[in-house]
Coordinates of N, CA and C in Angstrom, one line a residue:
M1 N 21.4 -1.1 -3.5 CA 21.1 -0.2 -4.6 C 22.2 -0.2 -5.7
A2 N 23.4 -0.6 -5.3 CA 24.4 -0.7 -6.3 C 24.2 -1.8 -7.2
Q3 N 23.3 -2.7 -6.9 CA 22.9 -3.9 -7.7 C 21.8 -3.5 -8.7
G4 N 21.4 -2.2 -8.7 CA 20.4 -1.8 -9.7 C 19.0 -1.7 -9.3
F5 N 18.7 -2.0 -8.0 CA 17.4 -1.8 -7.5 C 17.0 -0.4 -7.5
R6 N 15.7 -0.2 -7.9 CA 15.2 1.2 -8.0 C 14.1 1.5 -6.9
A7 N 13.8 0.5 -6.1 CA 12.8 0.7 -5.0 C 13.1 -0.2 -3.8
L8 N 12.6 0.2 -2.7 CA 12.8 -0.5 -1.4 C 11.4 -0.6 -0.8
K9 N 10.9 -1.8 -0.6 CA 9.6 -2.0 0.1 C 9.9 -2.4 1.5
T10 N 9.1 -1.8 2.4 CA 9.3 -2.1 3.9 C 8.0 -1.9 4.6
D11 N 8.0 -2.3 5.8 CA 6.9 -2.1 6.7 C 7.4 -1.5 8.0
P12 N 7.4 -0.1 8.1 CA 8.0 0.5 9.3 C 7.1 0.4 10.5
F13 N 5.9 -0.2 10.3 CA 4.9 -0.3 11.4 C 5.1 -1.7 12.1
M14 N 5.8 -2.6 11.6 CA 5.9 -4.0 12.0 C 6.3 -4.1 13.5
P15 N 7.2 -3.3 14.0 CA 7.6 -3.5 15.4 C 6.3 -3.6 16.4
E16 N 5.4 -2.7 16.1 CA 4.1 -2.7 16.9 C 3.1 -3.6 16.3
M17 N 2.9 -3.7 15.0 CA 1.8 -4.4 14.4 C 2.0 -5.8 14.1
R18 N 3.2 -6.3 14.4 CA 3.6 -7.7 14.1 C 2.5 -8.7 14.6
Q19 N 2.1 -8.5 15.9 CA 1.1 -9.4 16.5 C -0.2 -9.4 15.8
H20 N -0.5 -8.3 15.0 CA -1.8 -8.3 14.3 C -1.6 -8.6 12.8
H21 N -0.5 -9.0 12.4 CA -0.2 -9.2 10.9 C -1.3 -10.1 10.3
R22 N -1.9 -9.6 9.2 CA -2.9 -10.3 8.5 C -4.2 -10.4 9.2
R23 N -4.4 -9.7 10.3 CA -5.8 -9.7 10.9 C -6.0 -8.3 11.5
Y24 N -7.0 -7.7 11.2 CA -7.4 -6.4 11.7 C -7.8 -6.4 13.1
M25 N -7.2 -5.6 13.9 CA -7.6 -5.5 15.3 C -8.3 -4.2 15.5
Q26 N -7.7 -3.2 16.3 CA -8.4 -2.0 16.5 C -8.1 -0.9 15.4
G27 N -7.1 -1.2 14.6 CA -6.8 -0.3 13.5 C -6.0 0.9 13.8
T28 N -5.5 1.0 15.0 CA -4.7 2.2 15.3 C -3.2 1.8 15.6
I29 N -2.4 2.8 15.8 CA -1.0 2.5 16.2 C -0.7 3.6 17.3
S30 N 0.1 3.2 18.3 CA 0.4 4.1 19.4 C 1.3 5.2 18.9
A31 N 1.4 6.3 19.7 CA 2.2 7.4 19.4 C 3.7 7.0 19.3
E32 N 4.1 6.0 20.1 CA 5.5 5.5 20.1 C 5.7 4.8 18.8
G33 N 4.7 3.9 18.4 CA 4.8 3.2 17.2 C 4.9 4.1 15.9
S34 N 4.1 5.1 16.0 CA 4.0 6.1 14.9 C 5.4 6.8 14.8
A35 N 5.9 7.3 15.9 CA 7.2 8.0 15.9 C 8.3 7.1 15.4
L36 N 8.3 5.8 15.8 CA 9.3 4.9 15.4 C 9.2 4.7 13.8
A37 N 8.0 4.6 13.3 CA 7.8 4.4 11.9 C 8.4 5.6 11.1
V38 N 8.1 6.8 11.6 CA 8.6 8.0 11.0 C 10.1 8.1 11.0
D39 N 10.7 7.8 12.2 CA 12.1 7.7 12.3 C 12.8 6.7 11.4
T40 N 12.1 5.6 11.3 CA 12.7 4.5 10.4 C 12.7 5.0 9.0
I41 N 11.6 5.5 8.5 CA 11.5 6.0 7.1 C 12.5 7.2 6.9
A42 N 12.6 8.1 7.9 CA 13.6 9.2 7.7 C 15.0 8.6 7.6
S43 N 15.3 7.6 8.4 CA 16.7 7.0 8.3 C 16.9 6.3 7.0
I44 N 15.9 5.6 6.5 CA 16.0 4.9 5.2 C 16.2 5.9 4.1
R45 N 15.3 7.0 4.1 CA 15.4 8.0 3.0 C 16.8 8.7 3.0
E46 N 17.3 8.9 4.2 CA 18.6 9.6 4.3 C 19.7 8.6 3.8
A47 N 19.6 7.3 4.1 CA 20.6 6.4 3.6 C 20.6 6.1 2.1
I48 N 19.4 6.1 1.5 CA 19.3 5.7 0.1 C 19.2 6.9 -0.8
G49 N 18.9 8.1 -0.3 CA 18.9 9.2 -1.1 C 17.5 9.4 -1.8
P50 N 17.4 10.4 -2.6 CA 16.1 10.8 -3.2 C 15.7 10.0 -4.4
N51 N 16.6 9.3 -5.0 CA 16.3 8.6 -6.3 C 15.8 7.2 -6.3
I52 N 15.7 6.7 -5.1 CA 15.1 5.3 -4.9 C 13.8 5.4 -4.3
E53 N 12.8 4.7 -4.8 CA 11.4 4.7 -4.3 C 11.4 4.0 -2.9
V54 N 10.6 4.5 -2.0 CA 10.3 3.9 -0.7 C 8.8 3.5 -0.8
L55 N 8.6 2.2 -0.7 CA 7.2 1.7 -0.8 C 6.8 1.1 0.6
L56 N 5.7 1.4 1.1 CA 5.3 1.0 2.4 C 4.1 0.0 2.4
D57 N 4.2 -1.1 3.1 CA 3.2 -2.1 3.2 C 2.5 -2.0 4.5
C58 N 1.2 -1.7 4.5 CA 0.4 -1.5 5.8 C -0.3 -2.8 6.1
H59 N -0.4 -3.8 5.3 CA -1.0 -5.1 5.5 C -2.5 -4.9 5.9
G60 N -3.1 -3.8 5.5 CA -4.6 -3.6 5.9 C -4.8 -3.4 7.4
N61 N -3.8 -3.0 8.1 CA -3.9 -3.0 9.6 C -4.6 -1.7 10.1
F62 N -4.8 -0.7 9.3 CA -5.2 0.5 9.9 C -6.7 0.9 9.6
D63 N -7.2 1.7 10.5 CA -8.5 2.4 10.2 C -8.2 3.7 9.4
V64 N -9.3 4.3 9.0 CA -9.1 5.5 8.1 C -8.4 6.6 8.7
P65 N -8.8 7.1 9.9 CA -8.0 8.2 10.5 C -6.5 7.9 10.8
T66 N -6.2 6.7 11.2 CA -4.8 6.3 11.4 C -4.0 6.4 10.2
V67 N -4.5 5.8 9.1 CA -3.7 5.8 7.9 C -3.6 7.2 7.3
I68 N -4.6 8.0 7.4 CA -4.5 9.4 6.9 C -3.4 10.1 7.7
S69 N -3.4 9.9 9.0 CA -2.5 10.6 9.9 C -1.0 10.1 9.5
M70 N -0.9 8.8 9.4 CA 0.5 8.3 9.0 C 0.9 8.7 7.7
A71 N 0.0 8.8 6.7 CA 0.4 9.2 5.4 C 0.9 10.7 5.4
K72 N 0.2 11.5 6.2 CA 0.6 12.9 6.3 C 1.9 13.1 7.0
L73 N 2.2 12.3 8.0 CA 3.5 12.3 8.7 C 4.6 11.8 7.8
L74 N 4.3 10.9 6.9 CA 5.4 10.3 6.1 C 5.5 10.9 4.7
E75 N 4.6 11.8 4.3 CA 4.6 12.4 3.0 C 5.9 13.2 2.7
P76 N 6.5 13.9 3.7 CA 7.7 14.6 3.4 C 8.9 13.7 2.9
F77 N 8.8 12.4 3.1 CA 9.8 11.5 2.7 C 9.6 10.9 1.3
N78 N 8.7 11.5 0.5 CA 8.4 11.1 -0.9 C 8.2 9.6 -1.0
I79 N 7.1 9.1 -0.3 CA 6.7 7.7 -0.3 C 6.2 7.3 -1.7
G80 N 6.6 6.2 -2.3 CA 6.2 5.8 -3.6 C 4.7 5.2 -3.5
W81 N 4.4 4.5 -2.5 CA 3.0 4.1 -2.3 C 2.8 3.6 -0.9
F82 N 1.5 3.6 -0.5 CA 1.0 2.9 0.7 C 0.2 1.7 0.2
E83 N 0.7 0.5 0.5 CA 0.1 -0.7 0.0 C -0.9 -1.2 1.1
E84 N -2.1 -1.6 0.6 CA -3.1 -2.1 1.5 C -3.3 -1.3 2.8
P85 N -3.6 0.0 2.7 CA -3.7 0.9 3.8 C -4.8 0.5 4.8
V86 N -5.9 0.0 4.2 CA -7.1 -0.4 5.0 C -7.5 -1.8 4.6
Q87 N -8.4 -2.4 5.3 CA -8.8 -3.7 4.9 C -9.4 -3.7 3.5
P88 N -9.2 -4.8 2.8 CA -9.6 -4.8 1.4 C -11.1 -4.9 1.2
N89 N -11.9 -5.1 2.2 CA -13.3 -5.4 2.0 C -14.1 -4.1 2.1
S90 N -13.5 -2.9 2.2 CA -14.2 -1.7 2.3 C -13.7 -0.6 1.3
N91 N -14.4 -0.6 0.2 CA -14.0 0.4 -0.9 C -14.3 1.8 -0.4
E92 N -15.3 2.0 0.5 CA -15.6 3.3 1.0 C -14.5 3.8 1.9
A93 N -13.9 3.0 2.7 CA -12.8 3.4 3.5 C -11.6 3.7 2.6
L94 N -11.3 2.9 1.6 CA -10.3 3.2 0.7 C -10.5 4.5 -0.1
K95 N -11.7 4.8 -0.5 CA -12.0 6.0 -1.1 C -11.7 7.2 -0.2
H96 N -12.1 7.1 1.0 CA -11.9 8.2 2.0 C -10.4 8.4 2.1
V97 N -9.6 7.4 2.2 CA -8.1 7.5 2.3 C -7.6 8.2 1.0
Q98 N -8.0 7.6 -0.1 CA -7.5 8.1 -1.4 C -7.8 9.6 -1.6
E99 N -8.9 10.1 -1.1 CA -9.3 11.5 -1.3 C -8.6 12.4 -0.3
S100 N -8.0 11.8 0.8 CA -7.4 12.6 1.9 C -5.9 12.7 1.9
V101 N -5.2 11.9 1.1 CA -3.8 11.8 1.2 C -3.1 12.2 -0.1
N102 N -1.9 12.5 0.0 CA -1.1 12.8 -1.2 C 0.0 11.7 -1.5
V103 N -0.3 10.5 -1.0 CA 0.6 9.4 -1.2 C -0.1 8.4 -2.0
P104 N 0.5 7.9 -3.1 CA -0.2 6.9 -4.0 C -0.6 5.7 -3.2
I105 N -1.7 5.1 -3.6 CA -2.2 3.9 -3.0 C -2.0 2.7 -3.9
C106 N -1.7 1.6 -3.3 CA -1.5 0.3 -4.0 C -2.4 -0.7 -3.3
V107 N -3.2 -1.4 -4.1 CA -4.1 -2.5 -3.5 C -4.1 -3.7 -4.4
G108 N -4.7 -4.8 -3.8 CA -5.0 -5.9 -4.7 C -4.4 -7.2 -4.2
E109 N -3.6 -7.2 -3.2 CA -2.9 -8.4 -2.7 C -3.9 -9.4 -2.2
R110 N -5.1 -8.9 -1.7 CA -6.1 -9.8 -1.1 C -7.4 -9.8 -1.9
L111 N -7.3 -9.4 -3.2 CA -8.4 -9.5 -4.1 C -8.2 -10.7 -5.0
Y112 N -9.3 -11.3 -5.4 CA -9.2 -12.7 -6.0 C -9.3 -12.7 -7.5
T113 N -10.3 -12.0 -8.1 CA -10.6 -12.1 -9.5 C -10.6 -10.8 -10.1
R114 N -10.6 -10.8 -11.5 CA -10.7 -9.5 -12.2 C -11.9 -8.7 -11.8
W115 N -13.0 -9.3 -11.4 CA -14.2 -8.6 -11.0 C -14.0 -7.9 -9.7
D116 N -13.2 -8.4 -8.8 CA -12.9 -7.7 -7.6 C -12.1 -6.4 -7.9
F117 N -11.4 -6.3 -9.0 CA -10.6 -5.1 -9.3 C -11.4 -4.1 -10.0
V118 N -12.6 -4.5 -10.6 CA -13.3 -3.5 -11.4 C -13.7 -2.3 -10.6
P119 N -14.3 -2.4 -9.4 CA -14.7 -1.2 -8.7 C -13.5 -0.3 -8.3
I120 N -12.4 -1.0 -8.0 CA -11.1 -0.3 -7.7 C -10.7 0.6 -8.9
L121 N -10.8 0.1 -10.0 CA -10.4 0.8 -11.2 C -11.4 1.8 -11.6
E122 N -12.7 1.4 -11.7 CA -13.7 2.4 -12.1 C -13.8 3.6 -11.2
D123 N -13.6 3.4 -9.9 CA -13.7 4.5 -8.9 C -12.4 5.1 -8.6
R124 N -11.3 4.7 -9.3 CA -10.0 5.2 -9.2 C -9.5 5.3 -7.8
L125 N -9.6 4.1 -7.1 CA -9.3 4.0 -5.7 C -7.8 3.8 -5.4
A126 N -7.1 3.5 -6.5 CA -5.6 3.2 -6.3 C -4.9 3.6 -7.5
E127 N -3.6 4.0 -7.3 CA -2.7 4.4 -8.4 C -2.0 3.1 -8.9
Y128 N -1.9 2.1 -8.1 CA -1.2 0.9 -8.5 C -2.0 -0.3 -8.0
L129 N -1.9 -1.4 -8.8 CA -2.5 -2.7 -8.4 C -1.4 -3.7 -8.1
M130 N -1.6 -4.5 -7.1 CA -0.6 -5.6 -6.8 C -1.4 -6.9 -6.6
P131 N -1.9 -7.5 -7.6 CA -2.5 -8.8 -7.4 C -1.5 -9.9 -7.1
D132 N -1.9 -10.8 -6.2 CA -1.1 -11.9 -5.8 C -1.4 -13.1 -6.6
I133 N -0.4 -13.6 -7.3 CA -0.7 -14.7 -8.3 C -1.3 -15.9 -7.6
L134 N -1.0 -16.2 -6.3 CA -1.5 -17.3 -5.6 C -3.0 -17.1 -5.3
W135 N -3.3 -15.8 -4.8 CA -4.7 -15.5 -4.5 C -5.6 -15.5 -5.7
T136 N -5.0 -15.0 -6.8 CA -5.9 -14.9 -8.1 C -6.1 -16.2 -8.8
G137 N -5.3 -17.2 -8.4 CA -5.5 -18.6 -8.9 C -4.6 -18.9 -10.1
G138 N -3.6 -18.0 -10.3 CA -2.6 -18.4 -11.3 C -2.4 -17.3 -12.4
I139 N -1.5 -17.6 -13.3 CA -1.1 -16.7 -14.3 C -2.2 -16.2 -15.2
T140 N -3.1 -17.1 -15.5 CA -4.2 -16.7 -16.5 C -5.0 -15.6 -15.9
E141 N -5.5 -15.7 -14.7 CA -6.3 -14.6 -14.1 C -5.5 -13.4 -13.9
L142 N -4.2 -13.6 -13.5 CA -3.3 -12.4 -13.3 C -3.2 -11.7 -14.6
N143 N -3.0 -12.4 -15.7 CA -2.9 -11.7 -17.0 C -4.2 -10.9 -17.3
K144 N -5.4 -11.5 -17.0 CA -6.6 -10.8 -17.2 C -6.7 -9.5 -16.4
I145 N -6.3 -9.6 -15.1 CA -6.3 -8.5 -14.2 C -5.4 -7.4 -14.8
S146 N -4.2 -7.8 -15.3 CA -3.3 -6.9 -15.8 C -3.8 -6.2 -17.1
A147 N -4.5 -6.9 -17.9 CA -5.1 -6.3 -19.1 C -6.2 -5.3 -18.7
L148 N -7.0 -5.7 -17.8 CA -8.0 -4.8 -17.3 C -7.4 -3.5 -16.7
A149 N -6.4 -3.6 -15.9 CA -5.7 -2.5 -15.3 C -5.1 -1.6 -16.4
E150 N -4.6 -2.2 -17.5 CA -4.0 -1.4 -18.6 C -5.0 -0.6 -19.2
S151 N -6.2 -1.1 -19.3 CA -7.3 -0.3 -20.0 C -7.7 1.0 -19.2
F152 N -7.3 1.0 -17.9 CA -7.5 2.2 -17.0 C -6.2 2.9 -16.8
Y153 N -5.2 2.6 -17.5 CA -3.8 3.2 -17.4 C -3.3 3.1 -15.9
V154 N -3.6 2.0 -15.3 CA -3.1 1.8 -13.9 C -2.0 0.7 -14.0
P155 N -0.8 1.0 -13.5 CA 0.2 0.0 -13.5 C 0.0 -1.2 -12.5
V156 N 0.5 -2.3 -12.9 CA 0.4 -3.5 -12.1 C 1.8 -3.9 -11.6
S157 N 1.9 -4.2 -10.3 CA 3.2 -4.7 -9.8 C 2.9 -6.1 -9.1
P158 N 3.1 -7.2 -9.9 CA 2.8 -8.5 -9.3 C 3.8 -9.0 -8.3

């Protein structure tokens, strides 16, 4: 933080979810895994203080009830965003999460073109977009996605 960083991105669920990384299994996390995630974020927040954002990457590993439960448990630690809380192929699941939690949502890592982002923006399913330049096919499409997001006043974090 002394180097000027203003945010820290982490995955407190990785100890349990590592085996499922990038592929959805049952969508849940054990009570032990949940407790470890909360303890990890509590320790991080205590170490870095209140002025640094803590951003969480869920890798699309969770089902709706699990991510809602985790968001509510982690909300007291002033989470900057939950990235990819559910699989990217279900806007209905994302909408349910968005309407149920007080933690900002970030999506887009596994969306490919500006047209994939249109329903996310029109339905206000995320507070932040994070398109991946490799998945989008390069800087030209990324710039188009960024311009589209700007028209909805949604920030982009590439």
